[in-house]
PDB file of C-alpha atoms in Angstrom:
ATOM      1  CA  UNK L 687       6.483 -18.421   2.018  1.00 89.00           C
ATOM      2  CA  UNK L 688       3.613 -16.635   3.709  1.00 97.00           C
ATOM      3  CA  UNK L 689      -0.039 -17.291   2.164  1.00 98.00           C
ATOM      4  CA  UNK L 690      -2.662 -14.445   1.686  1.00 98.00           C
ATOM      5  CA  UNK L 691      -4.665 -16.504   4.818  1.00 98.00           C
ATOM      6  CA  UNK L 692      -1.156 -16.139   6.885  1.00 99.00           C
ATOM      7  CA  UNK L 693      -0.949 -12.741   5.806  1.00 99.00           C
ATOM      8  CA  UNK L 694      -4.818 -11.286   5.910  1.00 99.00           C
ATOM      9  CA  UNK L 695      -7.511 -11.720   8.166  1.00 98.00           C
ATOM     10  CA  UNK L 696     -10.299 -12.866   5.091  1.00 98.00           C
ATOM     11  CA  UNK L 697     -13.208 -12.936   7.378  1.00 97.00           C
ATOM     12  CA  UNK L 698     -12.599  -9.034   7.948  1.00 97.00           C
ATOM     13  CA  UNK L 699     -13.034  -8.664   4.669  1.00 98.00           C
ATOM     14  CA  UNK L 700     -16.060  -7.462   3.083  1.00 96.00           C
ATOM     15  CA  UNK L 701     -17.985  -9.745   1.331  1.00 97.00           C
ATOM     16  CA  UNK L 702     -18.375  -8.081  -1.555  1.00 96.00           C
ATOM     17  CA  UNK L 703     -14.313  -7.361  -1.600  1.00 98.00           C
ATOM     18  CA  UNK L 704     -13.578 -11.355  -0.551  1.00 97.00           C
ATOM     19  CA  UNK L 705     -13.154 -12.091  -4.423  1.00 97.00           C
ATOM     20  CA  UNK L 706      -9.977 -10.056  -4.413  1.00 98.00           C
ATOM     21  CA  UNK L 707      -8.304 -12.824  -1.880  1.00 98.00           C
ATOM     22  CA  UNK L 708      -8.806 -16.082  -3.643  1.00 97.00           C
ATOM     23  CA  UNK L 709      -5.481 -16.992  -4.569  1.00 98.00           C
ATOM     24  CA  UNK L 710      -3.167 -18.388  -2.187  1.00 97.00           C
ATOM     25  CA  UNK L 711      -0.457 -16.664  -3.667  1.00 98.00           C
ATOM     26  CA  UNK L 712       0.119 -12.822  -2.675  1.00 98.00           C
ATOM     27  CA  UNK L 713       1.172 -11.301  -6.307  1.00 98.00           C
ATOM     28  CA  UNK L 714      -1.422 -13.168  -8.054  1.00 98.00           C
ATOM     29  CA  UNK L 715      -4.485 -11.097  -6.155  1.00 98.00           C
ATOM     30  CA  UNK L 716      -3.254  -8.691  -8.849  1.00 98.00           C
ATOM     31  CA  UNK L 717      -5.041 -10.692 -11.378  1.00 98.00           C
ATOM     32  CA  UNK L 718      -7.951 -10.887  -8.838  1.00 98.00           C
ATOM     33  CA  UNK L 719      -7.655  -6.933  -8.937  1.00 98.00           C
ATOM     34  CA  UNK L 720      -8.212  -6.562 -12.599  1.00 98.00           C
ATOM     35  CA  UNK L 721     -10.822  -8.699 -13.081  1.00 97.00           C
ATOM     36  CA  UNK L 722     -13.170  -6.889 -10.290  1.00 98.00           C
ATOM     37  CA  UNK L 723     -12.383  -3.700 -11.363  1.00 97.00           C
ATOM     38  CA  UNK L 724     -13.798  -4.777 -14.957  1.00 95.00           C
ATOM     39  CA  UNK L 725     -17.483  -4.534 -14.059  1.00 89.00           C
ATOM     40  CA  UNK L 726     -17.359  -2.052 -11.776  1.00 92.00           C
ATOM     41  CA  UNK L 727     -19.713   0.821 -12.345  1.00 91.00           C
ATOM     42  CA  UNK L 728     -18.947   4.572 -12.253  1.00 96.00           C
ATOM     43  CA  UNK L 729     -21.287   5.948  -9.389  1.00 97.00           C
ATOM     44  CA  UNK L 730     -19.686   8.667  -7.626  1.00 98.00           C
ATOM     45  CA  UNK L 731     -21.638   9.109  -4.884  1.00 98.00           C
ATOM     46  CA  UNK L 732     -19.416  10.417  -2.287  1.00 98.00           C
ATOM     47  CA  UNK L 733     -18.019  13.909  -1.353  1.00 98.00           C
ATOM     48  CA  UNK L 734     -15.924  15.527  -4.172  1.00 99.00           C
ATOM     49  CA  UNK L 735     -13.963  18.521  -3.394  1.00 99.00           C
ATOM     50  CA  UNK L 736     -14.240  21.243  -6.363  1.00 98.00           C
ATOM     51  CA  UNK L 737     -10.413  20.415  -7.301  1.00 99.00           C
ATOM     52  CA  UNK L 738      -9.810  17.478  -7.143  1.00 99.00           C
ATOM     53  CA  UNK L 739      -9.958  15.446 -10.676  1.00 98.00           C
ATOM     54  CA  UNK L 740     -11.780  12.015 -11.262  1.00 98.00           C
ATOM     55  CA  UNK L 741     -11.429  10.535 -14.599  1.00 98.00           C
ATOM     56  CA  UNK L 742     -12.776   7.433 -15.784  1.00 97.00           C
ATOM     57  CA  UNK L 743     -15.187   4.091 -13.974  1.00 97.00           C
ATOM     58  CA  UNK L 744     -15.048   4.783 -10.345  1.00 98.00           C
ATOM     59  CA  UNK L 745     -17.248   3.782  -7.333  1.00 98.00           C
ATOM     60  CA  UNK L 746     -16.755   6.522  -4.804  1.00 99.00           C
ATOM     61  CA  UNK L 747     -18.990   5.043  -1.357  1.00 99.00           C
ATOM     62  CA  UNK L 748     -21.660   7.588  -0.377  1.00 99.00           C
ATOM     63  CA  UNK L 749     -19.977   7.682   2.624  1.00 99.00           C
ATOM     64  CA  UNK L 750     -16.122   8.386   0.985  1.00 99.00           C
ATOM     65  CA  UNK L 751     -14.157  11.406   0.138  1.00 99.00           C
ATOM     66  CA  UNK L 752     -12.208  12.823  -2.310  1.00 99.00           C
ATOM     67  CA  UNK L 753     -10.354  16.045  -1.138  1.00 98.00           C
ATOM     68  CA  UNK L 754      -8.530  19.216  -2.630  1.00 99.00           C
ATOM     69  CA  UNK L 755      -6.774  18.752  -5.855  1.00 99.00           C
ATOM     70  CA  UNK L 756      -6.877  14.908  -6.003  1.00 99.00           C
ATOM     71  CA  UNK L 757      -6.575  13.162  -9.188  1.00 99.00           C
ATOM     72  CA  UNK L 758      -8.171   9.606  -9.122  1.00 99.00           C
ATOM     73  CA  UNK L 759      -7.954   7.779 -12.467  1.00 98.00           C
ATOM     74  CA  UNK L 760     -10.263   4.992 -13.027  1.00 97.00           C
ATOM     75  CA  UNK L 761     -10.816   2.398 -12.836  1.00 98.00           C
ATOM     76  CA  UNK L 762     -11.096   2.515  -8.809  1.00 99.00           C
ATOM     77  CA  UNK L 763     -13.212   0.971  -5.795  1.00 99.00           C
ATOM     78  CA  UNK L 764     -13.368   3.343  -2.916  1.00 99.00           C
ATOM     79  CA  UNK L 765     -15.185   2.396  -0.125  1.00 99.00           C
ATOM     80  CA  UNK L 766     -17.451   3.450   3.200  1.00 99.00           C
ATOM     81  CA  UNK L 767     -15.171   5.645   4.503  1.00 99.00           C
ATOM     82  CA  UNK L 768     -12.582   5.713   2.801  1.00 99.00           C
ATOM     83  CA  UNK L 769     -10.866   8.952   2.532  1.00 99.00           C
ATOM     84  CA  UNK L 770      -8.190   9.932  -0.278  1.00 99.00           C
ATOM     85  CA  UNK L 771      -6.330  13.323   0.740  1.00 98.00           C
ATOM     86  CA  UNK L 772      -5.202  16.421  -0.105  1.00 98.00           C
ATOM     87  CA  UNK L 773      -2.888  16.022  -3.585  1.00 98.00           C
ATOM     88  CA  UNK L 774      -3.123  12.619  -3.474  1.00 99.00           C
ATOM     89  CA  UNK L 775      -2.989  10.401  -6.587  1.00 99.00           C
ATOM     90  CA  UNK L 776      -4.783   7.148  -7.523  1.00 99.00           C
ATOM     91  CA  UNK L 777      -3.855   5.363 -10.481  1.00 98.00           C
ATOM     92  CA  UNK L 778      -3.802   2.143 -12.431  1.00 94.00           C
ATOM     93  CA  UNK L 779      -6.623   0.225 -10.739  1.00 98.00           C
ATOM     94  CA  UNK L 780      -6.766   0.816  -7.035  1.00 99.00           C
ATOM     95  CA  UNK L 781      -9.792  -0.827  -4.440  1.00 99.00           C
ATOM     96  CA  UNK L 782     -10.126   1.216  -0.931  1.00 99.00           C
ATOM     97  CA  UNK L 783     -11.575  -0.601   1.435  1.00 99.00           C
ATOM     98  CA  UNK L 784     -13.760   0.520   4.029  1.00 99.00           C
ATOM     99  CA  UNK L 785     -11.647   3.262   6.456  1.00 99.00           C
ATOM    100  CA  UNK L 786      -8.569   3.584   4.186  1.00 99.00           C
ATOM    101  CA  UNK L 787      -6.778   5.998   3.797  1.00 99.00           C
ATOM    102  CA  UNK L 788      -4.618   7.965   0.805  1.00 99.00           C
ATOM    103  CA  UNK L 789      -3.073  10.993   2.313  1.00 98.00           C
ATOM    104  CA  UNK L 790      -1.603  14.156   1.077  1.00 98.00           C
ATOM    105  CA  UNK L 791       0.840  13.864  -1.596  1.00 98.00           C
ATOM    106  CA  UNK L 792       0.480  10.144  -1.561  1.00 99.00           C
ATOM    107  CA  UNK L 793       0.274   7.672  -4.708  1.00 99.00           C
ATOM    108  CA  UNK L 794      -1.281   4.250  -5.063  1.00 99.00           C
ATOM    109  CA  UNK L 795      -0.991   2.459  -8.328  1.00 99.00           C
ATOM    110  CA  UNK L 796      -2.778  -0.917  -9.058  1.00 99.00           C
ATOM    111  CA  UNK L 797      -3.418  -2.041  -5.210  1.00 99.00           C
ATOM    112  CA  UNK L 798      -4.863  -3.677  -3.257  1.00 99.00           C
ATOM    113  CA  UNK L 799      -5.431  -1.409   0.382  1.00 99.00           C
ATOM    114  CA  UNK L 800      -7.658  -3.666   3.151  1.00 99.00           C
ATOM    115  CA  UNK L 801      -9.767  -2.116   5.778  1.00 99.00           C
ATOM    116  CA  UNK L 802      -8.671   0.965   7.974  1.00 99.00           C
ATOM    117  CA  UNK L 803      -5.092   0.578   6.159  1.00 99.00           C
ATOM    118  CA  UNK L 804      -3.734   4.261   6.396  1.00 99.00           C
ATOM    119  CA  UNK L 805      -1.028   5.711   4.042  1.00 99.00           C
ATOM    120  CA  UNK L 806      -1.131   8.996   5.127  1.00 97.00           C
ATOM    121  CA  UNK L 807       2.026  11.459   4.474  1.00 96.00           C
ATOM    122  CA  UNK L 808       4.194  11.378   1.459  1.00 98.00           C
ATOM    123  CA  UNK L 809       3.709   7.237   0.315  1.00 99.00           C
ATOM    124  CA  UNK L 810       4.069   5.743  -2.635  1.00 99.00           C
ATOM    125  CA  UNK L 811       2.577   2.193  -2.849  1.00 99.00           C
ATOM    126  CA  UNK L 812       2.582   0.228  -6.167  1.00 99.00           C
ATOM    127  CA  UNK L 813       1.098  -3.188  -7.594  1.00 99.00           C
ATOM    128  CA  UNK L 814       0.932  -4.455  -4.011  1.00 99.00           C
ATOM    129  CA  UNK L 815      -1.112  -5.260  -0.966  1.00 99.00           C
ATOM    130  CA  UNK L 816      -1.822  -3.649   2.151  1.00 99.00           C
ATOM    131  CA  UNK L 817      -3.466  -5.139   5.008  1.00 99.00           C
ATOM    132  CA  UNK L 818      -6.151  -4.585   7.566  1.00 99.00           C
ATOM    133  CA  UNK L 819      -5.104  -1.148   9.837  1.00 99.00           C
ATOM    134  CA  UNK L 820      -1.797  -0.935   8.591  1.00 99.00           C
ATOM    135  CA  UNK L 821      -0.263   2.645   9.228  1.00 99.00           C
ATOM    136  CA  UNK L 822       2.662   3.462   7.108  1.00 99.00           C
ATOM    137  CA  UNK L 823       4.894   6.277   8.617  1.00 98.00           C
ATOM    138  CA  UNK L 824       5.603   9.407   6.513  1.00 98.00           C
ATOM    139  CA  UNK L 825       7.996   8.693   3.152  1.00 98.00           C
ATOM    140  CA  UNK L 826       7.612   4.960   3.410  1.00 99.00           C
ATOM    141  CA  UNK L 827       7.870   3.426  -0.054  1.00 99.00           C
ATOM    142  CA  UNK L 828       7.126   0.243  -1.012  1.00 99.00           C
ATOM    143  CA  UNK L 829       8.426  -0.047  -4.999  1.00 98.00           C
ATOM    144  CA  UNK L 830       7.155  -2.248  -7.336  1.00 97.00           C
ATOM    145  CA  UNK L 831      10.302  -2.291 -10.163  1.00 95.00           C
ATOM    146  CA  UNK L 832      13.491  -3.849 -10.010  1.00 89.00           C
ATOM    147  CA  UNK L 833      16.190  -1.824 -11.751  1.00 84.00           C
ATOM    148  CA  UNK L 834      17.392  -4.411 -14.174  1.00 80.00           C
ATOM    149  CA  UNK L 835      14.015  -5.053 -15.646  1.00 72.00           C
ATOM    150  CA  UNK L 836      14.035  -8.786 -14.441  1.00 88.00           C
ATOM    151  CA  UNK L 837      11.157 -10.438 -13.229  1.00 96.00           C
ATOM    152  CA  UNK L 838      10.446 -10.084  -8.870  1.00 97.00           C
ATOM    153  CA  UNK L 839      10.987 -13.068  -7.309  1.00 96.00           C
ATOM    154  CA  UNK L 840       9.199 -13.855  -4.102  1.00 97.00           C
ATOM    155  CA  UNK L 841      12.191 -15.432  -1.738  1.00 95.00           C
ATOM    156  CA  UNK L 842      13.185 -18.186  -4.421  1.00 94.00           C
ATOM    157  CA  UNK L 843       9.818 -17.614  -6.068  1.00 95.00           C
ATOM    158  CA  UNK L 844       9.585 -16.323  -9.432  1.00 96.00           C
ATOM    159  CA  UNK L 845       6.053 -14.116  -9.697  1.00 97.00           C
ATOM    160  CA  UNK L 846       6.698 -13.968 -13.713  1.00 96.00           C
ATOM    161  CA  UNK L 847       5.898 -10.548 -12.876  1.00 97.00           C
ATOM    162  CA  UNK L 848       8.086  -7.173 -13.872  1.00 96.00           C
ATOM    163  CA  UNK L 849       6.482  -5.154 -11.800  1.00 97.00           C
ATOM    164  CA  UNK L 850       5.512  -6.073  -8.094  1.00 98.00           C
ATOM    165  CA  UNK L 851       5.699  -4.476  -4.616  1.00 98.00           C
ATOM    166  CA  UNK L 852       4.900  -6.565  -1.972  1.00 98.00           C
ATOM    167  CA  UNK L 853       2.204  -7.700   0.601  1.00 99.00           C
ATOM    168  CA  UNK L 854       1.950  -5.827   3.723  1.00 99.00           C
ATOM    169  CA  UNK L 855       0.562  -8.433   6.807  1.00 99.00           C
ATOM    170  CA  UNK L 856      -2.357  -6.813   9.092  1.00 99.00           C
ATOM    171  CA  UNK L 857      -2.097  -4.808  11.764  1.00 99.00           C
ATOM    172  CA  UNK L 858       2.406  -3.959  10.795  1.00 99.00           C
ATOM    173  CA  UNK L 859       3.429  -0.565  11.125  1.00 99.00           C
ATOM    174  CA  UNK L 860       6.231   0.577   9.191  1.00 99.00           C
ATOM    175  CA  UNK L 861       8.320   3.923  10.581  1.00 98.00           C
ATOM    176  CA  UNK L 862       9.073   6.765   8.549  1.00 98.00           C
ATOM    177  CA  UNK L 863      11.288   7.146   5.135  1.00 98.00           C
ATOM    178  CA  UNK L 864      11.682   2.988   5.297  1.00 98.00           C
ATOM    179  CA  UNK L 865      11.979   1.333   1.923  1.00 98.00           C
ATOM    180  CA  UNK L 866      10.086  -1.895   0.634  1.00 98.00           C
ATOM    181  CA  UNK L 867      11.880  -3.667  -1.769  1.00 98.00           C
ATOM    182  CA  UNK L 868      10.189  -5.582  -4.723  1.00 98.00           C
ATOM    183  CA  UNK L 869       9.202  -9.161  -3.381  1.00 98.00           C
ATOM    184  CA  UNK L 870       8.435  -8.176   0.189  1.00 99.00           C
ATOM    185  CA  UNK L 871       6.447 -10.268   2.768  1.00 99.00           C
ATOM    186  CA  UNK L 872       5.447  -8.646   6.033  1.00 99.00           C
ATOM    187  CA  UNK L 873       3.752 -10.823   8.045  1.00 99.00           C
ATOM    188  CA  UNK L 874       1.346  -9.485  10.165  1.00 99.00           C
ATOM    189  CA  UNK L 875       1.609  -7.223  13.279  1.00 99.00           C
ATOM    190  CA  UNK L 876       5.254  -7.066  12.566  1.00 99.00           C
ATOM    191  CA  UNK L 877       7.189  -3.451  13.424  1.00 99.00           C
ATOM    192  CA  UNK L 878       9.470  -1.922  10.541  1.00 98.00           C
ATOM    193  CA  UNK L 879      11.942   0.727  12.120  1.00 97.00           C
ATOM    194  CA  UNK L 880      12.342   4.293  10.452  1.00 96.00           C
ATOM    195  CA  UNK L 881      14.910   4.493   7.653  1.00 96.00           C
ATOM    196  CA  UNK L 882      15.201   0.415   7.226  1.00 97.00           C
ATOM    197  CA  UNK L 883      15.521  -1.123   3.508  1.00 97.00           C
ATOM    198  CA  UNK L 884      13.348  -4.223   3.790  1.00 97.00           C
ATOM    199  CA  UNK L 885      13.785  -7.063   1.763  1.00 96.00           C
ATOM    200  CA  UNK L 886      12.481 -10.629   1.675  1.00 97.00           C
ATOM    201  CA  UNK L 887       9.845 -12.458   3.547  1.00 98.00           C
ATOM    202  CA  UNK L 888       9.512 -11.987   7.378  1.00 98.00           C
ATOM    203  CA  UNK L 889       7.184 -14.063   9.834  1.00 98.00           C
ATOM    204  CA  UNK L 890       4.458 -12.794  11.742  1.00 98.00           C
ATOM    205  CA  UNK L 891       5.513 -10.275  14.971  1.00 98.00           C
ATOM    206  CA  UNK L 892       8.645  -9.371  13.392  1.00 98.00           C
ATOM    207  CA  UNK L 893      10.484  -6.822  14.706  1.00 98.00           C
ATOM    208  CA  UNK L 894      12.624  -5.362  11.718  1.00 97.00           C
ATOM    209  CA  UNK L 895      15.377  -3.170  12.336  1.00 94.00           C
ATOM    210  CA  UNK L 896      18.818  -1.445  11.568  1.00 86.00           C
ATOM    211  CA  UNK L 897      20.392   0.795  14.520  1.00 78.00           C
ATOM    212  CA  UNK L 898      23.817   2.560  12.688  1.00 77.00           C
ATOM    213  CA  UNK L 899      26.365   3.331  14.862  1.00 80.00           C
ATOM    214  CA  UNK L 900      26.532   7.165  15.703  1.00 82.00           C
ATOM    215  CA  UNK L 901      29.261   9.069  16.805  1.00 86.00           C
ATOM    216  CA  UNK L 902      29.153  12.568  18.135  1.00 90.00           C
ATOM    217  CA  UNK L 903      32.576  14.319  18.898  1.00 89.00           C
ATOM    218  CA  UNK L 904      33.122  17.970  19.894  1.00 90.00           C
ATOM    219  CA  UNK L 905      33.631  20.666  17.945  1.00 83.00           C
ATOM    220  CA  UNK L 906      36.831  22.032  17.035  1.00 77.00           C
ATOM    221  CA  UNK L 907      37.388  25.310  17.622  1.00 72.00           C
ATOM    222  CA  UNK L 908      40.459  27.520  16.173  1.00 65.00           C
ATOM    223  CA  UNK L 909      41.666  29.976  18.970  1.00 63.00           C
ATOM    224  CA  UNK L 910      42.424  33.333  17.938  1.00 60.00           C
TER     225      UNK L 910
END
């Protein structure tokens, strides 16, 4: 089992933010996540483009953005910095830490996204973590449901949970169109190859991968 200390850096975290990191369990900074979006207050006082949509309590950072035809639905945190994209969608309780990033046609639902962590083409990220300057390649999706409705277990852990993605270690970077499974561990500055379904709990400098064999033959051509 990887802790939240094996998997985040806490004294990069901001101290207002450090609240969120409490529990030495991954999934439960979930709970964390609820309770400090409760008393946040709604003070956008960041850049909003003309289209984009924010509905209900959010703190948008002087400093933030919030570009062409967003939708950002409270309750959310967005930081200094902290940039969400063209189309992009934030949902279900979301914090932004300080350099983030949501990118266009992305989606984040009830997460947790750590300093300078970049999701920047075509994401979806739900009910999980994402560390310090994490980059996740375009189409990586890191789900949050398992298709029979049971609870996610963590390795032989059960989170009592129905619905959670995964923690992502600081400082991994995850190739394009790769899959997260429900229950995931990354531990940090570990390397996720394009296309790879990842499942399970992985040590630090991990090096995940799965190379298919490829064959190429020639052609055949009819003569006439």
């Amino acid at each position: 089992m990887l802790t939240t200390s094996e998997l985040f850096n806490l004294k990069q975290v901001a101290p207002l933010l450090q609240p969120l990191l409490t529990d030495d369990m991954p999934w439960r900074l979930l709970k964390n996540l609820d309770s400090f979006l409760e008393s946040i207050s709604d003070e956008r006082l960041g850049q909003i483009h003309s289209t984009a949509w924010v509905i209900g309590s959010v703190y948008l950072d002087v400093s933030a953005r919030i570009g062409p035809h967003a939708l950002v639905e409270g309750p959310a945190w967005i930081g200094p910095g902290a940039e969400v994209g063209h189309g992009a969608y934030i949902r279900g309780g979301v914090v932004m830490a300080q350099g983030s990033k949501v990118g266009h046609s992305s989606e984040v639902k009830h997460s947790i996204l750590l300093s300078d962590a970049k999701l920047p083409h075509c994401n979806y990220v739900g009910d999980s973590i994402v560390g310090h300057n994490v980059n996740l390649g375009a189409g990586v999706k890191v789900a949050n449901f398992n298709t029979f409705d049971n609870t996610i277990k963590v390795g032989e852990q059960d989170t009592n949970l129905h619905k959670f993605g995964g923690a992502i270690g600081d400082d991994v970077s995850i190739g394009c169109n790769a899959v997260i499974a429900p229950g995931t561990l990354i531990g940090p500055r570990s390397l996720v190859y394009s296309g790879v379904i990842v499942s399970g709990i992985y040590s630090a400098d991990s090096v995940i991968k799965h190379i298919p064999v490829q064959e190429v033959i020639a052609k055949h051509r009819s003569h006439h």
